[in-house]
Structure formats: structure tokens, C-alpha cells
Amino acid sequence: MENIQNSRVWIFKKLITCFDKFYIENLNIWDYKWIYLDEFVTVEDPIYKQKYNAQVLSIVQGDTTIYFLAVEFSNTNWGIYLKDDYETKLIKFA
């Protein structure tokens, strides 16, 4: 397995709720089982500056594997962190 912590920075991308669709490489993160990896990254809440030790997550769909961090800041409110090379799109749940 590649060392996914090296070479790029984990960047806060969006504060979402569990009702928001959030796509990484055309995969809505809520539609797939999250795989918890044995790697952790320290990230900071962008507003309150609290530090979190976040476990790296992945989703596998066919030949696609995506990596991300999802930190639950409060009930149903999640901070999503991605490597700086990921393209993302947030679609509000209708």
C-alpha cells in the first residue's frame, strides 16, 4: 500500500451534514462502505482550531479507490478533508 500521508497535504474541503451528498471522483461518500485504514492524520477544525486525530478512510468501487478524512465535529456535522489533488463537488440533498 502506498503511504498516502506523504507528498501532499490534507486540506479541509467542506462542512457537510449527513443529509448532504458529497462526491469524490463521482462517488457519493454516503453511498459506500467506508474502509478504516491503519493510518491517522492530525487535522484542525477550520473555525474553532480544535485538533482531531482522524483515521484515513477509503472507498473502493471497481478500479477506483478514494482516500479521505471525515471528522464528526458535532452531531450530524462532518468536516471532510482531502488530499490537495482531489476534485470535489457538493450537491445539496433535495
Short mmCIF file of N, CA and C in Angstrom, two decimals:
data_model
loop_
_atom_site.label_atom_id
_atom_site.label_comp_id
_atom_site.label_asym_id
_atom_site.label_seq_id
_atom_site.Cartn_x
_atom_site.Cartn_y
_atom_site.Cartn_z
N MET A 1 0.85 -1.18 0.00
CA MET A 1 0.00 0.00 0.00
C MET A 1 0.89 1.24 0.00
N GLU A 2 0.52 2.21 -0.80
CA GLU A 2 1.27 3.45 -0.84
C GLU A 2 1.11 4.20 0.49
N ASN A 3 2.08 5.01 0.84
CA ASN A 3 1.96 5.84 2.03
C ASN A 3 1.19 7.09 1.64
N ILE A 4 -0.10 7.11 1.94
CA ILE A 4 -0.96 8.19 1.48
C ILE A 4 -0.83 9.46 2.30
N GLN A 5 -0.09 9.41 3.40
CA GLN A 5 0.10 10.63 4.18
C GLN A 5 1.19 11.51 3.60
N ASN A 6 2.11 10.94 2.86
CA ASN A 6 3.25 11.70 2.36
C ASN A 6 2.92 12.42 1.06
N SER A 7 3.71 13.40 0.73
CA SER A 7 3.77 14.12 -0.54
C SER A 7 2.68 15.17 -0.73
N ARG A 8 1.56 15.04 -0.10
CA ARG A 8 0.51 16.05 -0.26
C ARG A 8 -0.10 16.35 1.10
N VAL A 9 -0.72 17.50 1.18
CA VAL A 9 -1.32 17.96 2.43
C VAL A 9 -2.80 17.61 2.44
N TRP A 10 -3.31 17.22 3.59
CA TRP A 10 -4.75 17.03 3.76
C TRP A 10 -5.37 18.40 3.98
N ILE A 11 -6.37 18.74 3.18
CA ILE A 11 -6.97 20.07 3.20
C ILE A 11 -8.45 19.95 3.56
N PHE A 12 -8.91 20.85 4.45
CA PHE A 12 -10.33 20.92 4.76
C PHE A 12 -11.05 21.37 3.50
N LYS A 13 -12.08 20.61 3.10
CA LYS A 13 -12.82 20.94 1.88
C LYS A 13 -14.22 21.47 2.16
N LYS A 14 -14.92 20.87 3.12
CA LYS A 14 -16.31 21.26 3.28
C LYS A 14 -16.85 20.77 4.61
N LEU A 15 -17.73 21.57 5.19
CA LEU A 15 -18.53 21.13 6.33
C LEU A 15 -19.86 20.67 5.76
N ILE A 16 -20.22 19.42 6.01
CA ILE A 16 -21.46 18.87 5.47
C ILE A 16 -22.24 18.21 6.60
N THR A 17 -23.50 17.94 6.33
CA THR A 17 -24.29 17.12 7.24
C THR A 17 -24.47 15.76 6.58
N CYS A 18 -25.01 14.84 7.33
CA CYS A 18 -25.25 13.51 6.76
C CYS A 18 -26.36 13.54 5.72
N PHE A 19 -27.00 14.70 5.53
CA PHE A 19 -28.05 14.84 4.52
C PHE A 19 -27.51 15.42 3.21
N ASP A 20 -26.25 15.87 3.21
CA ASP A 20 -25.63 16.44 2.01
C ASP A 20 -24.92 15.33 1.23
N LYS A 21 -25.10 15.35 -0.07
CA LYS A 21 -24.32 14.45 -0.91
C LYS A 21 -22.96 15.08 -1.11
N PHE A 22 -21.92 14.26 -1.05
CA PHE A 22 -20.56 14.76 -1.26
C PHE A 22 -19.84 13.77 -2.16
N TYR A 23 -19.41 14.26 -3.31
CA TYR A 23 -18.80 13.40 -4.33
C TYR A 23 -17.29 13.58 -4.38
N ILE A 24 -16.61 12.46 -4.44
CA ILE A 24 -15.18 12.43 -4.72
C ILE A 24 -15.03 11.49 -5.91
N GLU A 25 -14.48 12.00 -7.00
CA GLU A 25 -14.34 11.20 -8.22
C GLU A 25 -15.65 10.52 -8.60
N ASN A 26 -16.72 11.28 -8.57
CA ASN A 26 -18.07 10.84 -8.95
C ASN A 26 -18.68 9.79 -8.03
N LEU A 27 -18.12 9.59 -6.83
CA LEU A 27 -18.70 8.67 -5.86
C LEU A 27 -19.21 9.47 -4.67
N ASN A 28 -20.49 9.34 -4.36
CA ASN A 28 -21.05 9.98 -3.17
C ASN A 28 -20.60 9.17 -1.95
N ILE A 29 -19.88 9.81 -1.04
CA ILE A 29 -19.28 9.08 0.08
C ILE A 29 -20.31 8.37 0.95
N TRP A 30 -21.54 8.86 0.99
CA TRP A 30 -22.56 8.24 1.84
C TRP A 30 -23.14 6.97 1.23
N ASP A 31 -22.87 6.72 -0.04
CA ASP A 31 -23.43 5.55 -0.73
C ASP A 31 -22.55 4.30 -0.62
N TYR A 32 -21.40 4.42 0.03
CA TYR A 32 -20.45 3.31 0.06
C TYR A 32 -19.98 3.03 1.49
N LYS A 33 -19.57 1.78 1.70
CA LYS A 33 -18.99 1.41 2.98
C LYS A 33 -17.61 2.03 3.10
N TRP A 34 -17.35 2.67 4.23
CA TRP A 34 -16.04 3.27 4.48
C TRP A 34 -15.11 2.20 5.04
N ILE A 35 -13.92 2.14 4.49
CA ILE A 35 -12.90 1.23 4.99
C ILE A 35 -11.94 2.04 5.85
N TYR A 36 -11.79 1.64 7.11
CA TYR A 36 -10.93 2.35 8.05
C TYR A 36 -9.51 1.80 7.94
N LEU A 37 -8.57 2.64 7.56
CA LEU A 37 -7.18 2.23 7.40
C LEU A 37 -6.42 2.40 8.71
N ASP A 38 -5.25 1.82 8.77
CA ASP A 38 -4.42 1.89 9.97
C ASP A 38 -3.53 3.12 9.98
N GLU A 39 -3.98 4.18 9.35
CA GLU A 39 -3.21 5.43 9.30
C GLU A 39 -4.06 6.55 9.88
N PHE A 40 -3.41 7.44 10.62
CA PHE A 40 -4.09 8.57 11.25
C PHE A 40 -3.38 9.87 10.85
N VAL A 41 -4.17 10.93 10.77
CA VAL A 41 -3.65 12.24 10.41
C VAL A 41 -4.23 13.24 11.41
N THR A 42 -3.40 14.15 11.92
CA THR A 42 -3.90 15.20 12.80
C THR A 42 -4.36 16.37 11.94
N VAL A 43 -5.63 16.74 12.10
CA VAL A 43 -6.20 17.87 11.36
C VAL A 43 -6.81 18.86 12.35
N GLU A 44 -7.11 20.04 11.85
CA GLU A 44 -7.62 21.10 12.70
C GLU A 44 -8.98 21.56 12.20
N ASP A 45 -9.91 21.76 13.12
CA ASP A 45 -11.20 22.36 12.80
C ASP A 45 -10.91 23.76 12.27
N PRO A 46 -11.41 24.11 11.07
CA PRO A 46 -11.06 25.40 10.48
C PRO A 46 -11.65 26.61 11.23
N ILE A 47 -12.68 26.39 12.02
CA ILE A 47 -13.31 27.51 12.74
C ILE A 47 -12.78 27.61 14.16
N TYR A 48 -12.89 26.52 14.92
CA TYR A 48 -12.55 26.55 16.34
C TYR A 48 -11.12 26.13 16.65
N LYS A 49 -10.40 25.69 15.63
CA LYS A 49 -8.98 25.33 15.74
C LYS A 49 -8.71 24.13 16.64
N GLN A 50 -9.75 23.38 17.00
CA GLN A 50 -9.55 22.17 17.78
C GLN A 50 -8.87 21.13 16.90
N LYS A 51 -7.95 20.38 17.47
CA LYS A 51 -7.24 19.35 16.71
C LYS A 51 -7.94 18.00 16.87
N TYR A 52 -7.95 17.25 15.79
CA TYR A 52 -8.55 15.92 15.76
C TYR A 52 -7.53 14.94 15.19
N ASN A 53 -7.49 13.76 15.74
CA ASN A 53 -6.68 12.68 15.20
C ASN A 53 -7.60 11.83 14.33
N ALA A 54 -7.59 12.07 13.03
CA ALA A 54 -8.55 11.46 12.11
C ALA A 54 -7.96 10.22 11.46
N GLN A 55 -8.79 9.19 11.40
CA GLN A 55 -8.38 7.95 10.73
C GLN A 55 -8.61 8.09 9.23
N VAL A 56 -7.64 7.67 8.45
CA VAL A 56 -7.77 7.73 7.00
C VAL A 56 -8.80 6.70 6.56
N LEU A 57 -9.70 7.13 5.69
CA LEU A 57 -10.78 6.28 5.18
C LEU A 57 -10.58 6.06 3.69
N SER A 58 -11.12 4.96 3.21
CA SER A 58 -11.12 4.74 1.76
C SER A 58 -12.45 4.15 1.35
N ILE A 59 -12.72 4.32 0.08
CA ILE A 59 -13.87 3.70 -0.57
C ILE A 59 -13.33 3.04 -1.83
N VAL A 60 -13.74 1.81 -2.07
CA VAL A 60 -13.32 1.10 -3.27
C VAL A 60 -14.56 0.81 -4.10
N GLN A 61 -14.51 1.21 -5.36
CA GLN A 61 -15.59 0.93 -6.30
C GLN A 61 -14.95 0.54 -7.62
N GLY A 62 -15.00 -0.74 -7.95
CA GLY A 62 -14.35 -1.21 -9.17
C GLY A 62 -12.86 -0.97 -9.11
N ASP A 63 -12.33 -0.28 -10.12
CA ASP A 63 -10.90 0.04 -10.17
C ASP A 63 -10.56 1.34 -9.45
N THR A 64 -11.56 1.99 -8.87
CA THR A 64 -11.35 3.29 -8.23
C THR A 64 -11.24 3.14 -6.72
N THR A 65 -10.19 3.71 -6.15
CA THR A 65 -10.03 3.79 -4.70
C THR A 65 -9.83 5.25 -4.35
N ILE A 66 -10.66 5.76 -3.44
CA ILE A 66 -10.51 7.14 -2.99
C ILE A 66 -10.15 7.14 -1.51
N TYR A 67 -9.39 8.15 -1.11
CA TYR A 67 -8.99 8.31 0.28
C TYR A 67 -9.50 9.66 0.77
N PHE A 68 -9.96 9.69 2.02
CA PHE A 68 -10.45 10.94 2.59
C PHE A 68 -10.47 10.83 4.10
N LEU A 69 -10.71 11.95 4.74
CA LEU A 69 -10.92 12.00 6.19
C LEU A 69 -12.31 12.56 6.42
N ALA A 70 -13.04 12.00 7.36
CA ALA A 70 -14.35 12.51 7.75
C ALA A 70 -14.34 12.64 9.27
N VAL A 71 -14.41 13.88 9.75
CA VAL A 71 -14.37 14.15 11.18
C VAL A 71 -15.73 14.67 11.61
N GLU A 72 -16.35 13.99 12.57
CA GLU A 72 -17.66 14.45 13.05
C GLU A 72 -17.42 15.53 14.11
N PHE A 73 -17.62 16.79 13.71
CA PHE A 73 -17.40 17.92 14.61
C PHE A 73 -18.50 18.01 15.67
N SER A 74 -19.72 17.73 15.26
CA SER A 74 -20.86 17.69 16.18
C SER A 74 -21.90 16.78 15.55
N ASN A 75 -22.98 16.53 16.26
CA ASN A 75 -23.99 15.59 15.80
C ASN A 75 -24.44 15.92 14.37
N THR A 76 -24.21 15.03 13.46
CA THR A 76 -24.53 15.07 12.03
C THR A 76 -23.72 16.09 11.23
N ASN A 77 -22.78 16.80 11.83
CA ASN A 77 -21.94 17.77 11.12
C ASN A 77 -20.53 17.21 10.94
N TRP A 78 -20.15 17.03 9.70
CA TRP A 78 -18.89 16.38 9.37
C TRP A 78 -17.97 17.33 8.62
N GLY A 79 -16.71 17.32 8.98
CA GLY A 79 -15.69 18.02 8.22
C GLY A 79 -15.01 17.02 7.31
N ILE A 80 -14.95 17.35 6.03
CA ILE A 80 -14.34 16.47 5.05
C ILE A 80 -12.98 17.05 4.64
N TYR A 81 -11.97 16.21 4.72
CA TYR A 81 -10.61 16.59 4.36
C TYR A 81 -10.14 15.70 3.22
N LEU A 82 -9.49 16.31 2.24
CA LEU A 82 -8.99 15.58 1.09
C LEU A 82 -7.55 15.96 0.82
N LYS A 83 -6.86 15.10 0.10
CA LYS A 83 -5.54 15.46 -0.39
C LYS A 83 -5.71 16.64 -1.34
N ASP A 84 -4.69 17.44 -1.48
CA ASP A 84 -4.82 18.67 -2.26
C ASP A 84 -5.01 18.44 -3.76
N ASP A 85 -4.96 17.21 -4.24
CA ASP A 85 -5.13 16.96 -5.67
C ASP A 85 -6.51 16.41 -6.04
N TYR A 86 -7.40 16.26 -5.06
CA TYR A 86 -8.73 15.74 -5.36
C TYR A 86 -9.66 16.84 -5.85
N GLU A 87 -10.47 16.52 -6.85
CA GLU A 87 -11.55 17.40 -7.29
C GLU A 87 -12.81 16.98 -6.54
N THR A 88 -13.59 17.94 -6.09
CA THR A 88 -14.81 17.60 -5.34
C THR A 88 -15.99 18.40 -5.85
N LYS A 89 -17.16 17.88 -5.56
CA LYS A 89 -18.39 18.58 -5.90
C LYS A 89 -19.41 18.26 -4.81
N LEU A 90 -20.02 19.29 -4.26
CA LEU A 90 -21.05 19.11 -3.24
C LEU A 90 -22.40 19.35 -3.88
N ILE A 91 -23.30 18.40 -3.71
CA ILE A 91 -24.66 18.54 -4.22
C ILE A 91 -25.59 18.48 -3.02
N LYS A 92 -26.40 19.50 -2.85
CA LYS A 92 -27.33 19.53 -1.73
C LYS A 92 -28.42 18.49 -1.96
N PHE A 93 -28.78 17.81 -0.89
CA PHE A 93 -29.86 16.82 -0.93
C PHE A 93 -31.17 17.56 -1.18
N ALA A 94 -31.93 17.12 -2.16
CA ALA A 94 -33.19 17.79 -2.50
C ALA A 94 -34.36 17.06 -1.89
#
